[in-house]
Amino acid sequence: MVRIPPIRLLTPPIKDPLTRRQSGRTQTGGSGGGSGSDAPSFESIFSEMLKTYLPETVSFTPLDEDVLRDTISNWLRPAYEQAIRSRQERTERQNAELDADALARGMGTSTYVTDVKDRAFRSEAQDVDDLESDYASTLAGQLYDAMRAQQEQKIDVDKFNAEQINRAREKAAAAAQALYSAYHRSGGGRAGAQSEAQDGRYPLIDAMMSGAQPAESTDVDYRTAANLLSRLSPEQRRQFYAGEGAYAQSYAQIRSSLGRAAFEQLMAQFPAA
């Protein structure tokens, strides 16, 4: 059983996973046999397959508690401020009416008037305290709900990313096992291994490398396109990106299938001459 190495940061494909290095130079095996010491390890192939199956992940950064509190307070506090002002204005009107009535009766600033005003101020203070208490309670509840919602969203994002990465690892492991097995079945030959590993699953690559035109219905995904471009020379890539000659149909097919953003990413990872 071949051991799958721990996951690491995934990057777009940048080289052929069956390329071997020897004496400081990149060399490729022939179509025949090869030395067992030159054979790429499963770990190295798996690592390159992970790059090919780069998953799309989502980034989510929860807001700080202080930021959430300030945000909620900014839209919640004005309503309470208005309620407090309205309550204070009501006390002022009541006291003004009381003074006017006392003057009309010739009572002036009697003890009775003073007592009534004191009771009005105490009632106002109690109402304002109740409003402030209600505000603090509402703010705390809203803040709790907002933080809990963020935590749930963070869990959903982490779960989604984990599923994407696990799915990529499964596909990479299957592809690496196929390449690894094909390499050894072909006696260590790079060309033979690639031929067996493809086994007709990449019609676009097979057609391009043979100079034939692929069928119009060929479905092209990022991995297939990346494998194709990794096997072209810089000059061939230049012709391909320009849509020249035999590359015209394949260029239009890949560009249409992947979209502009993904295609430009491929161009950046596999530059032309």
mmCIF file of N, CA and C in Angstrom, residues 145-199:
data_model
loop_
_atom_site.group_PDB
_atom_site.id
_atom_site.type_symbol
_atom_site.label_atom_id
_atom_site.label_comp_id
_atom_site.label_asym_id
_atom_site.label_seq_id
_atom_site.Cartn_x
_atom_site.Cartn_y
_atom_site.Cartn_z
ATOM 1 N N ASP A 145 -26.057 37.401 18.829
ATOM 2 C CA ASP A 145 -26.576 36.772 17.604
ATOM 3 C C ASP A 145 -25.608 36.975 16.436
ATOM 4 N N ALA A 146 -25.014 38.172 16.348
ATOM 5 C CA ALA A 146 -24.085 38.457 15.249
ATOM 6 C C ALA A 146 -22.829 37.606 15.354
ATOM 7 N N MET A 147 -22.291 37.468 16.560
ATOM 8 C CA MET A 147 -21.080 36.663 16.741
ATOM 9 C C MET A 147 -21.365 35.183 16.491
ATOM 10 N N ARG A 148 -22.522 34.718 16.931
ATOM 11 C CA ARG A 148 -22.876 33.311 16.683
ATOM 12 C C ARG A 148 -23.047 33.057 15.184
ATOM 13 N N ALA A 149 -23.660 33.997 14.485
ATOM 14 C CA ALA A 149 -23.829 33.847 13.036
ATOM 15 C C ALA A 149 -22.469 33.793 12.337
ATOM 16 N N GLN A 150 -21.528 34.609 12.798
ATOM 17 C CA GLN A 150 -20.190 34.587 12.214
ATOM 18 C C GLN A 150 -19.487 33.257 12.471
ATOM 19 N N GLN A 151 -19.644 32.727 13.657
ATOM 20 C CA GLN A 151 -19.024 31.450 13.982
ATOM 21 C C GLN A 151 -19.591 30.334 13.117
ATOM 22 N N GLU A 152 -20.901 30.362 12.924
ATOM 23 C CA GLU A 152 -21.526 29.348 12.074
ATOM 24 C C GLU A 152 -21.055 29.479 10.628
ATOM 25 N N GLN A 153 -20.918 30.713 10.169
ATOM 26 C CA GLN A 153 -20.435 30.927 8.806
ATOM 27 C C GLN A 153 -18.990 30.471 8.656
ATOM 28 N N LYS A 154 -18.175 30.725 9.688
ATOM 29 C CA LYS A 154 -16.777 30.292 9.652
ATOM 30 C C LYS A 154 -16.693 28.765 9.603
ATOM 31 N N ILE A 155 -17.544 28.088 10.364
ATOM 32 C CA ILE A 155 -17.567 26.624 10.344
ATOM 33 C C ILE A 155 -17.965 26.114 8.959
ATOM 34 N N ASP A 156 -18.958 26.752 8.360
ATOM 35 C CA ASP A 156 -19.391 26.344 7.015
ATOM 36 C C ASP A 156 -18.274 26.537 5.994
ATOM 37 N N VAL A 157 -17.553 27.655 6.098
ATOM 38 C CA VAL A 157 -16.453 27.918 5.169
ATOM 39 C C VAL A 157 -15.331 26.899 5.359
ATOM 40 N N ASP A 158 -14.976 26.630 6.619
ATOM 41 C CA ASP A 158 -13.918 25.648 6.891
ATOM 42 C C ASP A 158 -14.324 24.262 6.389
ATOM 43 N N LYS A 159 -15.593 23.927 6.576
ATOM 44 C CA LYS A 159 -16.075 22.626 6.103
ATOM 45 C C LYS A 159 -16.003 22.542 4.588
ATOM 46 N N PHE A 160 -16.414 23.623 3.916
ATOM 47 C CA PHE A 160 -16.362 23.645 2.454
ATOM 48 C C PHE A 160 -14.923 23.495 1.960
ATOM 49 N N ASN A 161 -14.002 24.246 2.566
ATOM 50 C CA ASN A 161 -12.604 24.172 2.155
ATOM 51 C C ASN A 161 -12.026 22.781 2.388
ATOM 52 N N ALA A 162 -12.372 22.179 3.539
ATOM 53 C CA ALA A 162 -11.872 20.837 3.831
ATOM 54 C C ALA A 162 -12.387 19.823 2.811
ATOM 55 N N GLU A 163 -13.651 19.947 2.433
ATOM 56 C CA GLU A 163 -14.224 19.043 1.439
ATOM 57 C C GLU A 163 -13.535 19.213 0.088
ATOM 58 N N GLN A 164 -13.274 20.477 -0.278
ATOM 59 C CA GLN A 164 -12.598 20.732 -1.553
ATOM 60 C C GLN A 164 -11.194 20.133 -1.555
ATOM 61 N N ILE A 165 -10.468 20.328 -0.458
ATOM 62 C CA ILE A 165 -9.095 19.810 -0.366
ATOM 63 C C ILE A 165 -9.096 18.286 -0.346
ATOM 64 N N ASN A 166 -10.004 17.680 0.419
ATOM 65 C CA ASN A 166 -10.073 16.218 0.468
ATOM 66 C C ASN A 166 -10.431 15.636 -0.892
ATOM 67 N N ARG A 167 -11.350 16.301 -1.590
ATOM 68 C CA ARG A 167 -11.727 15.827 -2.927
ATOM 69 C C ARG A 167 -10.527 15.929 -3.884
ATOM 70 N N ALA A 168 -9.771 17.021 -3.758
ATOM 71 C CA ALA A 168 -8.583 17.184 -4.608
ATOM 72 C C ALA A 168 -7.539 16.118 -4.287
ATOM 73 N N ARG A 169 -7.374 15.804 -3.001
ATOM 74 C CA ARG A 169 -6.407 14.779 -2.618
ATOM 75 C C ARG A 169 -6.810 13.409 -3.146
ATOM 76 N N GLU A 170 -8.111 13.115 -3.109
ATOM 77 C CA GLU A 170 -8.576 11.833 -3.626
ATOM 78 C C GLU A 170 -8.295 11.710 -5.126
ATOM 79 N N LYS A 171 -8.609 12.783 -5.859
ATOM 80 C CA LYS A 171 -8.359 12.753 -7.307
ATOM 81 C C LYS A 171 -6.864 12.681 -7.601
ATOM 82 N N ALA A 172 -6.076 13.441 -6.835
ATOM 83 C CA ALA A 172 -4.632 13.441 -7.042
ATOM 84 C C ALA A 172 -4.043 12.077 -6.731
ATOM 85 N N ALA A 173 -4.531 11.421 -5.673
ATOM 86 C CA ALA A 173 -4.027 10.098 -5.307
ATOM 87 C C ALA A 173 -4.344 9.076 -6.396
ATOM 88 N N ALA A 174 -5.565 9.140 -6.936
ATOM 89 C CA ALA A 174 -5.952 8.204 -7.991
ATOM 90 C C ALA A 174 -5.113 8.426 -9.253
ATOM 91 N N ALA A 175 -4.928 9.697 -9.620
ATOM 92 C CA ALA A 175 -4.126 9.997 -10.809
ATOM 93 C C ALA A 175 -2.670 9.610 -10.595
ATOM 94 N N ALA A 176 -2.131 9.889 -9.404
ATOM 95 C CA ALA A 176 -0.736 9.546 -9.115
ATOM 96 C C ALA A 176 -0.540 8.039 -9.125
ATOM 97 N N GLN A 177 -1.489 7.281 -8.581
ATOM 98 C CA GLN A 177 -1.381 5.823 -8.584
ATOM 99 C C GLN A 177 -1.391 5.282 -10.005
ATOM 100 N N ALA A 178 -2.243 5.875 -10.866
ATOM 101 C CA ALA A 178 -2.298 5.423 -12.255
ATOM 102 C C ALA A 178 -0.975 5.691 -12.969
ATOM 103 N N LEU A 179 -0.431 6.902 -12.767
ATOM 104 C CA LEU A 179 0.850 7.236 -13.395
ATOM 105 C C LEU A 179 1.981 6.371 -12.846
ATOM 106 N N TYR A 180 1.968 6.175 -11.539
ATOM 107 C CA TYR A 180 3.025 5.388 -10.898
ATOM 108 C C TYR A 180 2.999 3.941 -11.397
ATOM 109 N N SER A 181 1.801 3.359 -11.456
ATOM 110 C CA SER A 181 1.666 1.984 -11.930
ATOM 111 C C SER A 181 2.022 1.877 -13.409
ATOM 112 N N ALA A 182 1.561 2.851 -14.190
ATOM 113 C CA ALA A 182 1.850 2.824 -15.621
ATOM 114 C C ALA A 182 3.340 2.947 -15.878
ATOM 115 N N TYR A 183 4.013 3.754 -15.076
ATOM 116 C CA TYR A 183 5.463 3.927 -15.246
ATOM 117 C C TYR A 183 6.191 2.604 -15.068
ATOM 118 N N HIS A 184 5.820 1.879 -14.031
ATOM 119 C CA HIS A 184 6.508 0.615 -13.759
ATOM 120 C C HIS A 184 6.080 -0.474 -14.720
ATOM 121 N N ARG A 185 4.838 -0.448 -15.179
ATOM 122 C CA ARG A 185 4.419 -1.439 -16.176
ATOM 123 C C ARG A 185 5.152 -1.237 -17.493
ATOM 124 N N SER A 186 5.514 0.021 -17.772
ATOM 125 C CA SER A 186 6.200 0.309 -19.035
ATOM 126 C C SER A 186 7.701 0.149 -18.907
ATOM 127 N N GLY A 187 8.164 -0.353 -17.777
ATOM 128 C CA GLY A 187 9.596 -0.566 -17.610
ATOM 129 C C GLY A 187 10.357 0.672 -17.235
ATOM 130 N N GLY A 188 9.676 1.685 -16.741
ATOM 131 C CA GLY A 188 10.367 2.910 -16.332
ATOM 132 C C GLY A 188 10.447 3.949 -17.408
ATOM 133 N N GLY A 189 9.915 3.666 -18.601
ATOM 134 C CA GLY A 189 9.978 4.640 -19.687
ATOM 135 C C GLY A 189 8.962 5.745 -19.514
ATOM 136 N N ARG A 190 9.380 6.990 -19.633
ATOM 137 C CA ARG A 190 8.489 8.132 -19.418
ATOM 138 C C ARG A 190 7.387 8.186 -20.464
ATOM 139 N N ALA A 191 7.775 8.006 -21.743
ATOM 140 C CA ALA A 191 6.781 8.092 -22.806
ATOM 141 C C ALA A 191 5.750 6.978 -22.679
ATOM 142 N N GLY A 192 6.244 5.764 -22.369
ATOM 143 C CA GLY A 192 5.321 4.657 -22.209
ATOM 144 C C GLY A 192 4.388 4.866 -21.038
ATOM 145 N N ALA A 193 4.923 5.418 -19.960
ATOM 146 C CA ALA A 193 4.100 5.657 -18.769
ATOM 147 C C ALA A 193 3.009 6.671 -19.064
ATOM 148 N N GLN A 194 3.365 7.724 -19.767
ATOM 149 C CA GLN A 194 2.368 8.738 -20.083
ATOM 150 C C GLN A 194 1.284 8.156 -20.985
ATOM 151 N N SER A 195 1.707 7.313 -21.934
ATOM 152 C CA SER A 195 0.737 6.741 -22.860
ATOM 153 C C SER A 195 -0.242 5.847 -22.113
ATOM 154 N N GLU A 196 0.282 4.992 -21.205
ATOM 155 C CA GLU A 196 -0.590 4.093 -20.456
ATOM 156 C C GLU A 196 -1.453 4.860 -19.474
ATOM 157 N N ALA A 197 -0.866 5.865 -18.823
ATOM 158 C CA ALA A 197 -1.620 6.617 -17.812
ATOM 159 C C ALA A 197 -2.785 7.356 -18.450
ATOM 160 N N GLN A 198 -2.557 7.857 -19.678
ATOM 161 C CA GLN A 198 -3.645 8.566 -20.345
ATOM 162 C C GLN A 198 -4.736 7.582 -20.747
ATOM 163 N N ASP A 199 -4.322 6.497 -21.422
ATOM 164 C CA ASP A 199 -5.246 5.423 -21.755
ATOM 165 C C ASP A 199 -6.531 5.944 -22.402
#
